[in-house]
Short mmCIF file of C-alpha atoms and ligand atoms in Angstrom, two decimals:
data_model
loop_
_atom_site.label_atom_id
_atom_site.label_comp_id
_atom_site.label_asym_id
_atom_site.label_seq_id
_atom_site.Cartn_x
_atom_site.Cartn_y
_atom_site.Cartn_z
CA MET A 1440 5.24 23.59 -73.89
CA SER A 1441 3.09 21.65 -71.46
CA THR A 1442 -0.09 19.77 -72.20
CA ASN A 1443 -2.64 20.62 -69.47
CA ASP A 1444 -4.10 17.19 -69.65
CA VAL A 1445 -2.68 14.72 -67.11
CA ARG A 1446 -3.07 11.26 -68.58
CA GLU A 1447 -3.66 8.07 -66.72
CA LEU A 1448 -0.79 6.40 -68.56
CA ILE A 1449 2.11 7.13 -70.87
CA VAL A 1450 3.86 4.22 -72.55
CA THR A 1451 7.37 4.94 -73.77
CA GLY A 1452 8.43 2.65 -76.58
CA GLY A 1453 6.71 1.10 -79.56
CA GLY A 1454 7.71 -2.55 -79.77
CA PRO A 1455 5.80 -5.70 -78.80
CA ALA A 1456 5.87 -4.71 -75.12
CA GLY A 1457 4.76 -1.10 -75.62
CA TYR A 1458 1.98 -1.90 -78.08
CA THR A 1459 0.62 -4.76 -76.01
CA ALA A 1460 0.64 -2.53 -72.92
CA ALA A 1461 -1.18 0.11 -74.98
CA LEU A 1462 -3.74 -2.41 -76.21
CA TYR A 1463 -4.59 -3.61 -72.71
CA ALA A 1464 -4.54 -0.12 -71.25
CA ALA A 1465 -6.74 1.26 -74.03
CA ARG A 1466 -9.25 -1.54 -73.48
CA ALA A 1467 -9.23 -0.61 -69.79
CA ASN A 1468 -10.13 2.98 -70.72
CA LEU A 1469 -6.81 4.39 -69.55
CA ARG A 1470 -6.46 6.40 -72.77
CA PRO A 1471 -2.74 5.71 -73.09
CA LEU A 1472 -0.36 7.93 -75.00
CA VAL A 1473 2.34 5.84 -76.62
CA ILE A 1474 5.51 7.80 -77.28
CA GLU A 1475 6.69 5.18 -79.69
CA GLY A 1476 10.00 6.54 -80.95
CA VAL A 1477 10.92 7.83 -84.39
CA GLN A 1478 11.88 4.29 -85.34
CA TRP A 1479 8.73 2.70 -83.98
CA GLY A 1480 8.24 -1.05 -84.09
CA GLY A 1481 11.42 -1.98 -82.29
CA GLN A 1482 13.73 -4.78 -83.25
CA LEU A 1483 11.08 -6.68 -85.17
CA MET A 1484 11.29 -4.00 -87.84
CA ILE A 1485 14.69 -5.43 -88.72
CA THR A 1486 13.60 -9.06 -88.62
CA SER A 1487 12.34 -11.05 -91.57
CA ASP A 1488 10.17 -14.09 -90.95
CA VAL A 1489 8.95 -14.51 -87.40
CA GLU A 1490 8.17 -18.18 -87.12
CA ASN A 1491 7.91 -18.53 -83.37
CA TYR A 1492 5.09 -16.14 -82.53
CA PRO A 1493 2.02 -18.23 -81.64
CA GLY A 1494 -0.95 -17.67 -83.91
CA TYR A 1495 1.03 -17.34 -87.14
CA PRO A 1496 1.48 -20.95 -88.28
CA GLU A 1497 2.94 -19.83 -91.62
CA GLY A 1498 5.17 -17.18 -90.02
CA VAL A 1499 4.85 -13.42 -90.44
CA LEU A 1500 7.18 -10.61 -91.42
CA GLY A 1501 8.37 -8.67 -88.35
CA PRO A 1502 7.32 -5.22 -89.69
CA VAL A 1503 3.90 -6.57 -90.69
CA MET A 1504 3.38 -8.00 -87.22
CA MET A 1505 4.36 -4.72 -85.58
CA GLN A 1506 1.98 -2.76 -87.80
CA GLU A 1507 -0.76 -5.16 -86.73
CA PHE A 1508 0.10 -4.75 -83.04
CA ARG A 1509 -0.07 -0.98 -83.48
CA THR A 1510 -3.34 -1.03 -85.41
CA GLN A 1511 -4.92 -3.26 -82.78
CA ALA A 1512 -3.96 -0.87 -79.96
CA GLU A 1513 -5.16 2.10 -82.02
CA ARG A 1514 -8.52 0.42 -82.61
CA PHE A 1515 -9.22 0.64 -78.87
CA GLY A 1516 -8.16 4.25 -78.50
CA ALA A 1517 -4.42 4.28 -77.89
CA GLU A 1518 -2.81 7.47 -79.16
CA PHE A 1519 0.63 7.60 -80.70
CA LEU A 1520 3.39 10.14 -80.80
CA THR A 1521 6.05 9.10 -83.32
CA ASP A 1522 8.92 10.80 -81.60
CA ASP A 1523 11.70 10.05 -79.11
CA VAL A 1524 11.48 10.72 -75.40
CA THR A 1525 14.37 13.02 -74.52
CA ARG A 1526 14.03 13.31 -70.73
CA VAL A 1527 11.88 12.11 -67.87
CA ASP A 1528 11.22 13.49 -64.41
CA PHE A 1529 9.94 10.89 -62.00
CA SER A 1530 10.60 12.98 -58.87
CA GLU A 1531 6.90 13.49 -58.19
CA ARG A 1532 3.49 12.64 -59.56
CA PRO A 1533 2.19 13.32 -62.07
CA PHE A 1534 5.33 12.04 -63.78
CA ARG A 1535 6.77 14.17 -66.55
CA VAL A 1536 7.93 12.81 -69.88
CA TYR A 1537 9.58 15.20 -72.33
CA VAL A 1538 9.85 15.12 -76.09
CA GLY A 1539 12.26 17.96 -76.70
CA GLY A 1540 10.63 21.03 -75.14
CA GLU A 1541 7.22 19.40 -75.05
CA GLU A 1542 6.07 18.13 -71.65
CA HIS A 1543 3.63 15.26 -71.18
CA ARG A 1544 2.28 14.33 -67.75
CA ALA A 1545 0.79 11.09 -66.51
CA TRP A 1546 -0.12 9.35 -63.26
CA THR A 1547 1.60 6.15 -64.41
CA VAL A 1548 4.35 5.37 -66.91
CA ILE A 1549 5.29 2.10 -68.58
CA VAL A 1550 8.88 2.02 -69.80
CA ALA A 1551 9.14 -0.25 -72.85
CA THR A 1552 11.97 1.27 -74.84
CA GLY A 1553 13.59 -2.03 -75.78
CA ALA A 1554 17.21 -2.69 -76.66
CA ASN A 1555 19.65 -1.88 -79.47
CA ALA A 1556 22.30 -3.73 -81.42
CA ARG A 1557 25.79 -3.73 -79.90
CA GLN A 1558 28.83 -2.58 -81.85
CA LEU A 1559 32.31 -4.08 -81.87
CA GLY A 1560 33.80 -0.73 -80.94
CA LEU A 1561 36.41 -0.53 -83.69
CA GLU A 1562 37.24 2.84 -85.22
CA THR A 1563 37.26 1.31 -88.68
CA GLU A 1564 33.86 -0.26 -88.00
CA ILE A 1565 32.35 3.13 -87.15
CA ALA A 1566 34.01 4.75 -90.15
CA LEU A 1567 32.46 2.23 -92.54
CA GLN A 1568 28.97 2.05 -91.05
CA GLY A 1569 26.45 2.07 -93.86
CA ARG A 1570 29.29 1.50 -96.30
CA GLY A 1571 29.48 -2.22 -95.85
CA VAL A 1572 29.23 -2.42 -92.05
CA SER A 1573 25.71 -3.34 -90.99
CA TYR A 1574 23.86 -4.41 -87.86
CA CYS A 1575 20.82 -5.64 -89.68
CA ALA A 1576 21.08 -8.50 -92.12
CA VAL A 1577 17.41 -8.31 -92.97
CA CYS A 1578 17.70 -4.65 -93.90
CA ASP A 1579 20.91 -4.88 -95.89
CA ALA A 1580 21.40 -8.45 -97.12
CA ALA A 1581 20.05 -7.64 -100.58
CA PHE A 1582 22.94 -5.24 -101.15
CA PHE A 1583 25.30 -8.21 -100.96
CA ARG A 1584 23.89 -10.39 -103.69
CA ASP A 1585 26.70 -12.55 -105.13
CA LYS A 1586 29.20 -11.03 -102.69
CA THR A 1587 31.23 -12.30 -99.74
CA VAL A 1588 30.25 -11.18 -96.25
CA VAL A 1589 31.57 -11.67 -92.74
CA ILE A 1590 29.25 -11.94 -89.77
CA VAL A 1591 30.48 -11.63 -86.20
CA GLY A 1592 28.82 -13.46 -83.32
CA GLY A 1593 28.05 -16.93 -82.06
CA GLY A 1594 24.49 -16.50 -80.78
CA ASP A 1595 21.09 -17.21 -82.30
CA SER A 1596 21.10 -13.82 -84.04
CA ALA A 1597 24.38 -14.56 -85.80
CA MET A 1598 23.17 -18.02 -86.90
CA GLU A 1599 19.84 -16.67 -88.08
CA GLU A 1600 21.45 -13.78 -89.94
CA ALA A 1601 24.17 -15.97 -91.48
CA THR A 1602 21.46 -18.25 -92.85
CA PHE A 1603 19.52 -15.27 -94.14
CA LEU A 1604 22.61 -13.67 -95.71
CA ALA A 1605 23.40 -16.95 -97.47
CA LYS A 1606 20.21 -16.47 -99.49
CA PHE A 1607 21.92 -13.52 -101.18
CA ALA A 1608 25.68 -13.76 -100.76
CA THR A 1609 27.86 -16.38 -102.38
CA ARG A 1610 29.92 -16.81 -99.22
CA VAL A 1611 29.23 -16.01 -95.57
CA ILE A 1612 31.99 -16.37 -92.97
CA VAL A 1613 30.91 -16.55 -89.33
CA VAL A 1614 33.56 -15.11 -87.03
CA HIS A 1615 33.24 -16.11 -83.40
CA ARG A 1616 35.62 -15.42 -80.54
CA ARG A 1617 35.35 -18.91 -79.01
CA GLU A 1618 35.30 -22.52 -80.15
CA GLU A 1619 31.79 -23.13 -78.77
CA LEU A 1620 28.84 -21.34 -80.28
CA ARG A 1621 26.31 -19.82 -77.92
CA ALA A 1622 23.35 -20.38 -80.25
CA SER A 1623 20.73 -23.09 -79.81
CA PRO A 1624 21.47 -26.46 -81.47
CA ILE A 1625 18.74 -26.15 -84.10
CA MET A 1626 20.03 -22.76 -85.26
CA ILE A 1627 23.63 -24.02 -85.35
CA GLU A 1628 22.62 -27.10 -87.29
CA ARG A 1629 20.76 -25.03 -89.85
CA ALA A 1630 23.80 -22.81 -90.39
CA GLN A 1631 26.24 -25.72 -90.45
CA GLN A 1632 24.22 -27.51 -93.09
CA ASN A 1633 24.33 -24.46 -95.35
CA GLY A 1634 27.11 -24.98 -97.87
CA LYS A 1635 27.62 -21.23 -98.37
CA ILE A 1636 28.51 -20.65 -94.71
CA GLY A 1637 32.12 -20.96 -93.54
CA TRP A 1638 33.55 -20.59 -90.03
CA ALA A 1639 36.38 -18.66 -88.39
CA LEU A 1640 36.20 -19.75 -84.77
CA ASN A 1641 38.46 -18.53 -81.95
CA SER A 1642 38.82 -15.36 -83.98
CA VAL A 1643 37.98 -11.69 -83.65
CA VAL A 1644 37.75 -8.87 -86.16
CA GLU A 1645 40.60 -6.54 -85.37
CA ARG A 1646 40.16 -4.06 -88.20
CA VAL A 1647 37.76 -3.40 -91.03
CA LEU A 1648 39.48 -2.70 -94.33
CA GLY A 1649 38.37 -0.31 -97.03
CA GLU A 1650 38.48 3.17 -95.52
CA ALA A 1651 40.66 4.45 -98.36
CA VAL A 1652 38.13 3.41 -101.00
CA GLY A 1653 35.08 4.28 -98.91
CA HIS A 1654 33.56 0.81 -98.58
CA VAL A 1655 34.37 -2.48 -96.91
CA THR A 1656 36.92 -4.55 -98.80
CA GLY A 1657 37.76 -7.03 -96.07
CA VAL A 1658 38.61 -7.55 -92.43
CA VAL A 1659 41.70 -8.36 -90.42
CA LEU A 1660 41.07 -11.40 -88.24
CA ARG A 1661 43.11 -12.28 -85.19
CA ASP A 1662 43.31 -15.80 -83.82
CA VAL A 1663 42.71 -15.39 -80.07
CA HIS A 1664 45.02 -18.30 -79.19
CA THR A 1665 48.01 -17.64 -81.43
CA ASN A 1666 47.50 -13.87 -81.90
CA GLU A 1667 48.26 -14.41 -85.57
CA THR A 1668 46.43 -12.08 -87.91
CA ARG A 1669 45.21 -12.64 -91.43
CA GLU A 1670 43.27 -10.66 -93.99
CA LEU A 1671 39.97 -11.88 -95.29
CA GLU A 1672 38.50 -10.30 -98.40
CA ALA A 1673 34.85 -9.39 -97.99
CA ASN A 1674 32.35 -6.85 -99.25
CA GLY A 1675 30.40 -6.56 -96.05
CA LEU A 1676 30.63 -6.95 -92.28
CA PHE A 1677 27.54 -7.81 -90.31
CA VAL A 1678 27.74 -7.41 -86.55
CA ALA A 1679 25.44 -9.65 -84.48
CA VAL A 1680 26.94 -9.58 -81.00
CA GLY A 1681 23.94 -8.86 -78.84
CA HIS A 1682 22.07 -5.83 -77.61
CA ASP A 1683 22.04 -3.09 -75.01
CA PRO A 1684 18.89 -1.86 -73.32
CA ASN A 1685 17.63 1.64 -74.16
CA THR A 1686 17.54 2.78 -70.58
CA LYS A 1687 19.92 5.75 -70.50
CA LEU A 1688 17.12 8.22 -69.78
CA PHE A 1689 15.88 6.18 -66.84
CA LEU A 1690 19.06 5.17 -65.05
CA ASP A 1691 19.01 8.16 -62.68
CA TRP A 1692 15.52 7.21 -61.53
CA LEU A 1693 15.08 3.49 -61.78
CA ASP A 1694 16.96 0.58 -60.26
CA HIS A 1695 19.01 -1.28 -62.85
CA ASP A 1696 21.61 -4.02 -63.08
CA THR A 1697 25.20 -3.62 -64.23
CA GLY A 1698 24.15 -4.11 -67.86
CA GLY A 1699 21.68 -1.21 -67.59
CA TYR A 1700 18.61 -3.47 -67.64
CA LEU A 1701 15.83 -2.16 -65.41
CA VAL A 1702 15.04 -4.20 -62.32
CA THR A 1703 11.43 -5.12 -61.70
CA MET A 1704 9.97 -6.71 -58.62
CA PRO A 1705 9.69 -10.48 -58.92
CA GLY A 1706 6.47 -11.60 -60.55
CA SER A 1707 5.50 -8.07 -61.59
CA THR A 1708 6.55 -5.15 -63.77
CA ARG A 1709 6.81 -2.73 -60.84
CA THR A 1710 10.00 -0.69 -60.58
CA ASN A 1711 11.38 0.99 -57.47
CA ILE A 1712 9.16 4.03 -58.17
CA GLU A 1713 5.48 3.47 -57.44
CA GLY A 1714 3.50 4.05 -60.59
CA VAL A 1715 6.39 3.39 -62.97
CA PHE A 1716 6.46 -0.01 -64.63
CA ALA A 1717 8.91 -1.65 -67.03
CA ALA A 1718 8.16 -4.19 -69.74
CA GLY A 1719 9.96 -6.01 -72.53
CA ASP A 1720 13.66 -6.04 -73.33
CA VAL A 1721 14.44 -3.06 -71.08
CA GLN A 1722 14.01 -5.42 -68.13
CA ASP A 1723 14.70 -8.80 -69.73
CA HIS A 1724 18.12 -9.90 -70.86
CA VAL A 1725 17.25 -13.57 -70.62
CA TYR A 1726 14.30 -14.35 -72.88
CA ARG A 1727 14.16 -11.32 -75.20
CA GLN A 1728 11.47 -12.76 -77.41
CA ALA A 1729 8.58 -10.91 -79.02
CA VAL A 1730 6.13 -13.14 -77.22
CA THR A 1731 7.71 -12.62 -73.80
CA ALA A 1732 7.96 -8.87 -74.43
CA ALA A 1733 4.29 -8.79 -75.38
CA GLY A 1734 3.45 -10.83 -72.28
CA SER A 1735 5.26 -8.44 -70.00
CA GLY A 1736 3.60 -5.49 -71.78
CA CYS A 1737 0.27 -7.03 -70.86
CA MET A 1738 1.46 -7.47 -67.26
CA ALA A 1739 2.56 -3.84 -67.10
CA ALA A 1740 -0.82 -2.56 -68.29
CA LEU A 1741 -2.62 -4.73 -65.74
CA ASP A 1742 -0.21 -3.59 -63.02
CA ALA A 1743 -0.78 0.06 -63.95
CA GLU A 1744 -4.53 -0.37 -64.12
CA ARG A 1745 -4.66 -2.09 -60.71
CA PHE A 1746 -2.36 0.52 -59.22
CA LEU A 1747 -4.61 3.34 -60.44
CA ALA A 1748 -7.76 1.52 -59.33
CA ALA A 1749 -6.34 0.93 -55.82
CA GLU A 1750 -5.35 4.58 -55.62
CA HIS A 1751 -8.77 5.73 -56.78
CA HIS A 1752 -10.37 3.43 -54.21
CA ARG A 1753 -8.13 4.87 -51.46
CA GLU A 1754 -9.04 8.45 -52.46
CA GLN A 1755 -12.75 7.62 -52.43
CA SER A 1756 -12.51 5.97 -49.00
CA LEU A 1757 -10.65 8.99 -47.68
CA ALA A 1758 -13.25 11.36 -49.08
CA ALA A 1759 -16.05 9.23 -47.57
CA THR A 1760 -14.50 9.28 -44.08
CA LYS A 1761 -14.17 13.08 -44.26
CA HIS A 1762 -17.91 13.51 -44.80
P1 NAP B 1331 23.69 -13.32 -77.55
O1 NAP B 1331 22.97 -14.59 -77.32
O2 NAP B 1331 24.05 -12.47 -76.39
O3 NAP B 1331 24.99 -13.66 -78.36
C1 NAP B 1331 25.94 -12.66 -78.67
C2 NAP B 1331 27.13 -13.34 -79.35
O4 NAP B 1331 28.05 -12.34 -79.70
C3 NAP B 1331 27.85 -14.31 -78.43
O5 NAP B 1331 28.24 -15.43 -79.15
C4 NAP B 1331 29.04 -13.50 -77.94
O6 NAP B 1331 30.19 -14.27 -77.70
C5 NAP B 1331 29.32 -12.60 -79.12
N1 NAP B 1331 29.90 -11.31 -78.71
C6 NAP B 1331 29.45 -10.42 -77.80
N2 NAP B 1331 30.22 -9.33 -77.76
C7 NAP B 1331 31.19 -9.53 -78.67
C8 NAP B 1331 32.29 -8.75 -79.08
N3 NAP B 1331 32.54 -7.53 -78.58
N4 NAP B 1331 33.09 -9.25 -80.02
C9 NAP B 1331 32.85 -10.48 -80.57
N5 NAP B 1331 31.82 -11.25 -80.22
C10 NAP B 1331 31.00 -10.79 -79.28
O7 NAP B 1331 22.88 -12.35 -78.51
P2 NAP B 1331 21.91 -12.73 -79.73
O8 NAP B 1331 22.49 -13.74 -80.61
O9 NAP B 1331 21.58 -11.40 -80.29
O10 NAP B 1331 20.62 -13.35 -79.02
C11 NAP B 1331 19.97 -12.64 -78.00
C12 NAP B 1331 18.77 -13.43 -77.50
O11 NAP B 1331 17.78 -13.50 -78.53
C13 NAP B 1331 19.11 -14.86 -77.15
O12 NAP B 1331 18.36 -15.24 -76.04
C14 NAP B 1331 18.68 -15.62 -78.36
O13 NAP B 1331 18.32 -16.97 -78.07
C15 NAP B 1331 17.47 -14.85 -78.83
N6 NAP B 1331 17.27 -15.00 -80.28
C16 NAP B 1331 16.45 -16.00 -80.72
C17 NAP B 1331 16.22 -16.17 -82.07
C18 NAP B 1331 15.28 -17.23 -82.53
O14 NAP B 1331 15.00 -18.13 -81.76
N7 NAP B 1331 14.77 -17.16 -83.73
C19 NAP B 1331 16.87 -15.36 -82.99
C20 NAP B 1331 17.73 -14.37 -82.53
C21 NAP B 1331 17.92 -14.20 -81.17
P3 NAP B 1331 30.26 -15.27 -76.42
O15 NAP B 1331 29.39 -16.42 -76.78
O16 NAP B 1331 31.70 -15.60 -76.36
O17 NAP B 1331 29.77 -14.47 -75.27
#
């Protein structure tokens, strides 16, 4: 099915970048269609208190903030499709964006599909997903009240989630594959000062235990220096080892780095295809903050608007010289 209407702009992705792009584009009368994904809102939907977004001195819940972003874009005329993009065709303009068999066309596209949590890649981890293995402490911490949990990772996410989990669990063990933690000093300090949090450094999870009973009962840890293994009893395993960009659908069309992050031209959100822009975590593996994603969403909308205006101007000049 094809919609006859060719839009000025389609935004793919409904996180801080996508909604901010939609807000700016809607206010510029571009009538954007936001194909926001079934799980709209992005990673902030699995975050609790956001304390570092300017304008919220008391902090705000991630899902609440995303709802507000969305409402603000909607107020100015952005339209939403709560579904996943399944294929794109950027071979010619108008560009084509597919949701199953449904085709949407637009003169410009902003890719803002964000990133997803990385897995450890263990068979036992996959087998016990949702049965004690989780990638979202905020979503699942409450299930582990008065229990013991293991969290893997040494970055800010792991520190933040360990601290959050400690509000529920009696014991939280942070497992990290090196001696040094990657997280920022303030996050490390907060976790280290929490009496419920213990540490298993220079260690990796080799196996998740509990398949026979259908839920996590512990993990097998391996010391990376001695290769010695030991069992640790636990009711849950939280994985906080970073993210991968949601760029699979775009890799055939758009320049990307080895990690799959889209490459944009310095100082802009332009990709290698004129009229296609990228914003937020799909093109940022360095900052990855809500505020930077929102900022680049704004940039993408301005870039798209200026691109369309320049094109319109060119067409008008051409028409004028013909007369
Ligand atoms: P990250 O900084 O990339 O850290 C990932 C951690 O997981 C690293 O310690 C890494 O170990 C470990 N790791 C990766 N793959 C692993 C594997 N297969 N097995 C075991 N360990 C593995 O990711 P993040 O913590 O999600 O943070 C991402 C970005 O968001 C960062 O820029 C961070 O500052 C930011 N962030 C900020 C806040 C905040 O300020 N409130 C909260 C969360 C995140 P190595 O260190 O050995 O590589």
